[in-house]
Amino acid sequence: NLDTNYSKFYVGVIKEKANNVNITSGYSDVSLGYDMNYAFDFDINTKYGSIRTDSSLDVSVNESKNTNKRLSGFNKKKGQNKVIITSNYGNVSLNKKQ
Protein backbone atom coordinates (compact mmCIF):
# COMPACT_ATOMS: atom_id res chain seq x y z
CA ASN A 1 0.00 0.00 0.00
CA LEU A 2 1.20 3.49 -0.82
CA ASP A 3 -0.23 6.96 -0.32
CA THR A 4 1.60 9.74 -2.15
CA ASN A 5 1.01 13.45 -2.71
CA TYR A 6 2.75 16.10 -4.83
CA SER A 7 5.27 13.72 -6.40
CA LYS A 8 5.97 11.30 -9.23
CA PHE A 9 5.84 7.60 -8.41
CA TYR A 10 7.56 5.11 -10.73
CA VAL A 11 7.92 1.31 -10.49
CA GLY A 12 9.96 -0.27 -13.27
CA VAL A 13 8.54 -3.80 -13.03
CA ILE A 14 6.05 -5.51 -10.73
CA LYS A 15 7.46 -9.04 -10.68
CA GLU A 16 5.49 -12.19 -11.52
CA LYS A 17 5.37 -13.37 -7.89
CA ALA A 18 4.23 -10.02 -6.45
CA ASN A 19 0.98 -9.76 -4.50
CA ASN A 20 -1.54 -6.92 -4.33
CA VAL A 21 -0.70 -3.30 -5.15
CA ASN A 22 -2.81 -0.46 -3.75
CA ILE A 23 -1.88 3.17 -4.52
CA THR A 24 -3.71 6.34 -3.58
CA SER A 25 -2.25 9.55 -4.97
CA GLY A 26 -3.00 13.25 -5.10
CA TYR A 27 -1.30 15.70 -7.46
CA SER A 28 1.07 12.88 -8.43
CA ASP A 29 1.77 10.92 -11.61
CA VAL A 30 1.88 7.14 -11.15
CA SER A 31 3.75 4.91 -13.62
CA LEU A 32 3.84 1.14 -13.15
CA GLY A 33 5.47 -1.51 -15.29
CA TYR A 34 4.49 -5.14 -14.82
CA ASP A 35 6.00 -8.49 -15.76
CA MET A 36 4.03 -10.10 -18.59
CA ASN A 37 3.44 -13.19 -16.39
CA TYR A 38 2.07 -11.22 -13.41
CA ALA A 39 -1.63 -12.18 -13.21
CA PHE A 40 -3.85 -9.48 -11.72
CA ASP A 41 -7.19 -7.72 -11.72
CA PHE A 42 -6.94 -3.95 -11.98
CA ASP A 43 -9.18 -1.04 -11.09
CA ILE A 44 -7.91 2.45 -11.88
CA ASN A 45 -9.86 5.59 -10.99
CA THR A 46 -8.79 9.16 -11.71
CA LYS A 47 -10.25 12.58 -11.17
CA TYR A 48 -8.72 15.32 -13.34
CA GLY A 49 -6.19 12.87 -14.77
CA SER A 50 -5.59 10.44 -17.62
CA ILE A 51 -5.15 6.67 -17.75
CA ARG A 52 -2.76 4.99 -20.19
CA THR A 53 -2.28 1.24 -20.55
CA ASP A 54 -0.91 -1.08 -23.19
CA SER A 55 -3.27 -3.02 -25.45
CA SER A 56 -2.51 -6.44 -23.92
CA LEU A 57 -4.81 -5.90 -20.91
CA ASP A 58 -8.36 -7.30 -20.97
CA VAL A 59 -10.57 -4.29 -20.22
CA SER A 60 -14.10 -4.87 -18.88
CA VAL A 61 -14.97 -1.30 -17.81
CA ASN A 62 -13.90 1.91 -19.56
CA GLU A 63 -15.86 4.89 -18.25
CA SER A 64 -15.34 8.61 -18.62
CA LYS A 65 -17.77 11.00 -16.93
CA ASN A 66 -16.94 14.69 -16.73
CA THR A 67 -13.57 14.82 -14.95
CA ASN A 68 -13.68 11.20 -13.70
CA LYS A 69 -12.21 8.20 -15.51
CA ARG A 70 -12.34 4.51 -14.59
CA LEU A 71 -10.66 1.54 -16.23
CA SER A 72 -10.86 -2.02 -14.89
CA GLY A 73 -10.18 -5.54 -16.09
CA PHE A 74 -7.41 -8.11 -15.77
CA ASN A 75 -4.10 -9.42 -17.07
CA LYS A 76 -3.55 -13.14 -17.73
CA LYS A 77 -6.14 -14.55 -15.30
CA LYS A 78 -9.01 -13.13 -13.22
CA GLY A 79 -9.12 -13.45 -9.44
CA GLN A 80 -5.39 -13.54 -8.78
CA ASN A 81 -3.78 -10.36 -7.42
CA LYS A 82 -5.26 -6.88 -7.35
CA VAL A 83 -3.79 -3.61 -8.62
CA ILE A 84 -5.91 -0.73 -7.36
CA ILE A 85 -4.96 2.86 -8.16
CA THR A 86 -6.93 5.93 -7.13
CA SER A 87 -5.56 9.26 -8.34
CA ASN A 88 -6.73 12.85 -7.98
CA TYR A 89 -5.07 15.44 -10.23
CA GLY A 90 -2.50 12.99 -11.61
CA ASN A 91 -1.94 10.73 -14.61
CA VAL A 92 -1.67 6.94 -14.36
CA SER A 93 0.15 4.57 -16.71
CA LEU A 94 0.25 0.77 -16.50
CA ASN A 95 2.46 -0.98 -19.06
CA LYS A 96 3.80 -4.48 -19.69
CA LYS A 97 7.58 -4.95 -19.52
CA GLN A 98 9.38 -7.83 -21.22
mmCIF file of C-alpha atoms in Angstrom:
data_model
loop_
_atom_site.group_PDB
_atom_site.id
_atom_site.type_symbol
_atom_site.label_atom_id
_atom_site.label_comp_id
_atom_site.label_asym_id
_atom_site.label_seq_id
_atom_site.Cartn_x
_atom_site.Cartn_y
_atom_site.Cartn_z
ATOM 1 C CA ASN A 1 0.000 0.000 0.000
ATOM 2 C CA LEU A 2 1.196 3.493 -0.817
ATOM 3 C CA ASP A 3 -0.227 6.963 -0.321
ATOM 4 C CA THR A 4 1.602 9.744 -2.153
ATOM 5 C CA ASN A 5 1.009 13.452 -2.712
ATOM 6 C CA TYR A 6 2.755 16.098 -4.830
ATOM 7 C CA SER A 7 5.266 13.725 -6.401
ATOM 8 C CA LYS A 8 5.972 11.305 -9.231
ATOM 9 C CA PHE A 9 5.842 7.602 -8.413
ATOM 10 C CA TYR A 10 7.556 5.106 -10.726
ATOM 11 C CA VAL A 11 7.916 1.314 -10.486
ATOM 12 C CA GLY A 12 9.961 -0.266 -13.266
ATOM 13 C CA VAL A 13 8.539 -3.803 -13.028
ATOM 14 C CA ILE A 14 6.053 -5.510 -10.727
ATOM 15 C CA LYS A 15 7.464 -9.041 -10.684
ATOM 16 C CA GLU A 16 5.487 -12.187 -11.522
ATOM 17 C CA LYS A 17 5.365 -13.366 -7.895
ATOM 18 C CA ALA A 18 4.228 -10.020 -6.451
ATOM 19 C CA ASN A 19 0.983 -9.761 -4.504
ATOM 20 C CA ASN A 20 -1.537 -6.916 -4.330
ATOM 21 C CA VAL A 21 -0.700 -3.296 -5.148
ATOM 22 C CA ASN A 22 -2.808 -0.456 -3.750
ATOM 23 C CA ILE A 23 -1.876 3.165 -4.522
ATOM 24 C CA THR A 24 -3.714 6.342 -3.582
ATOM 25 C CA SER A 25 -2.250 9.552 -4.972
ATOM 26 C CA GLY A 26 -2.995 13.245 -5.096
ATOM 27 C CA TYR A 27 -1.296 15.697 -7.456
ATOM 28 C CA SER A 28 1.069 12.875 -8.434
ATOM 29 C CA ASP A 29 1.767 10.925 -11.609
ATOM 30 C CA VAL A 30 1.883 7.143 -11.151
ATOM 31 C CA SER A 31 3.750 4.914 -13.615
ATOM 32 C CA LEU A 32 3.840 1.137 -13.146
ATOM 33 C CA GLY A 33 5.469 -1.506 -15.285
ATOM 34 C CA TYR A 34 4.486 -5.137 -14.819
ATOM 35 C CA ASP A 35 5.998 -8.493 -15.758
ATOM 36 C CA MET A 36 4.028 -10.099 -18.587
ATOM 37 C CA ASN A 37 3.444 -13.185 -16.387
ATOM 38 C CA TYR A 38 2.068 -11.216 -13.411
ATOM 39 C CA ALA A 39 -1.634 -12.184 -13.209
ATOM 40 C CA PHE A 40 -3.847 -9.476 -11.723
ATOM 41 C CA ASP A 41 -7.192 -7.719 -11.717
ATOM 42 C CA PHE A 42 -6.942 -3.948 -11.982
ATOM 43 C CA ASP A 43 -9.183 -1.035 -11.093
ATOM 44 C CA ILE A 44 -7.907 2.454 -11.879
ATOM 45 C CA ASN A 45 -9.856 5.587 -10.986
ATOM 46 C CA THR A 46 -8.789 9.162 -11.715
ATOM 47 C CA LYS A 47 -10.252 12.579 -11.168
ATOM 48 C CA TYR A 48 -8.723 15.317 -13.336
ATOM 49 C CA GLY A 49 -6.186 12.873 -14.769
ATOM 50 C CA SER A 50 -5.590 10.441 -17.624
ATOM 51 C CA ILE A 51 -5.148 6.666 -17.746
ATOM 52 C CA ARG A 52 -2.761 4.992 -20.186
ATOM 53 C CA THR A 53 -2.282 1.237 -20.555
ATOM 54 C CA ASP A 54 -0.913 -1.079 -23.187
ATOM 55 C CA SER A 55 -3.265 -3.019 -25.451
ATOM 56 C CA SER A 56 -2.511 -6.442 -23.919
ATOM 57 C CA LEU A 57 -4.811 -5.902 -20.907
ATOM 58 C CA ASP A 58 -8.356 -7.298 -20.971
ATOM 59 C CA VAL A 59 -10.573 -4.293 -20.222
ATOM 60 C CA SER A 60 -14.098 -4.868 -18.882
ATOM 61 C CA VAL A 61 -14.975 -1.299 -17.812
ATOM 62 C CA ASN A 62 -13.905 1.907 -19.563
ATOM 63 C CA GLU A 63 -15.861 4.891 -18.254
ATOM 64 C CA SER A 64 -15.339 8.610 -18.615
ATOM 65 C CA LYS A 65 -17.769 10.996 -16.935
ATOM 66 C CA ASN A 66 -16.943 14.691 -16.727
ATOM 67 C CA THR A 67 -13.573 14.815 -14.951
ATOM 68 C CA ASN A 68 -13.679 11.203 -13.702
ATOM 69 C CA LYS A 69 -12.212 8.202 -15.512
ATOM 70 C CA ARG A 70 -12.335 4.513 -14.593
ATOM 71 C CA LEU A 71 -10.661 1.536 -16.230
ATOM 72 C CA SER A 72 -10.857 -2.018 -14.895
ATOM 73 C CA GLY A 73 -10.184 -5.540 -16.086
ATOM 74 C CA PHE A 74 -7.408 -8.105 -15.769
ATOM 75 C CA ASN A 75 -4.102 -9.420 -17.069
ATOM 76 C CA LYS A 76 -3.547 -13.141 -17.726
ATOM 77 C CA LYS A 77 -6.141 -14.547 -15.301
ATOM 78 C CA LYS A 78 -9.009 -13.131 -13.223
ATOM 79 C CA GLY A 79 -9.116 -13.446 -9.445
ATOM 80 C CA GLN A 80 -5.387 -13.535 -8.784
ATOM 81 C CA ASN A 81 -3.780 -10.364 -7.418
ATOM 82 C CA LYS A 82 -5.263 -6.876 -7.348
ATOM 83 C CA VAL A 83 -3.795 -3.614 -8.622
ATOM 84 C CA ILE A 84 -5.906 -0.729 -7.355
ATOM 85 C CA ILE A 85 -4.963 2.859 -8.158
ATOM 86 C CA THR A 86 -6.929 5.932 -7.125
ATOM 87 C CA SER A 87 -5.565 9.257 -8.344
ATOM 88 C CA ASN A 88 -6.732 12.849 -7.983
ATOM 89 C CA TYR A 89 -5.066 15.436 -10.232
ATOM 90 C CA GLY A 90 -2.503 12.991 -11.607
ATOM 91 C CA ASN A 91 -1.937 10.732 -14.607
ATOM 92 C CA VAL A 92 -1.671 6.943 -14.360
ATOM 93 C CA SER A 93 0.153 4.570 -16.707
ATOM 94 C CA LEU A 94 0.253 0.768 -16.496
ATOM 95 C CA ASN A 95 2.461 -0.976 -19.059
ATOM 96 C CA LYS A 96 3.801 -4.476 -19.685
ATOM 97 C CA LYS A 97 7.578 -4.946 -19.523
ATOM 98 C CA GLN A 98 9.384 -7.832 -21.222
#
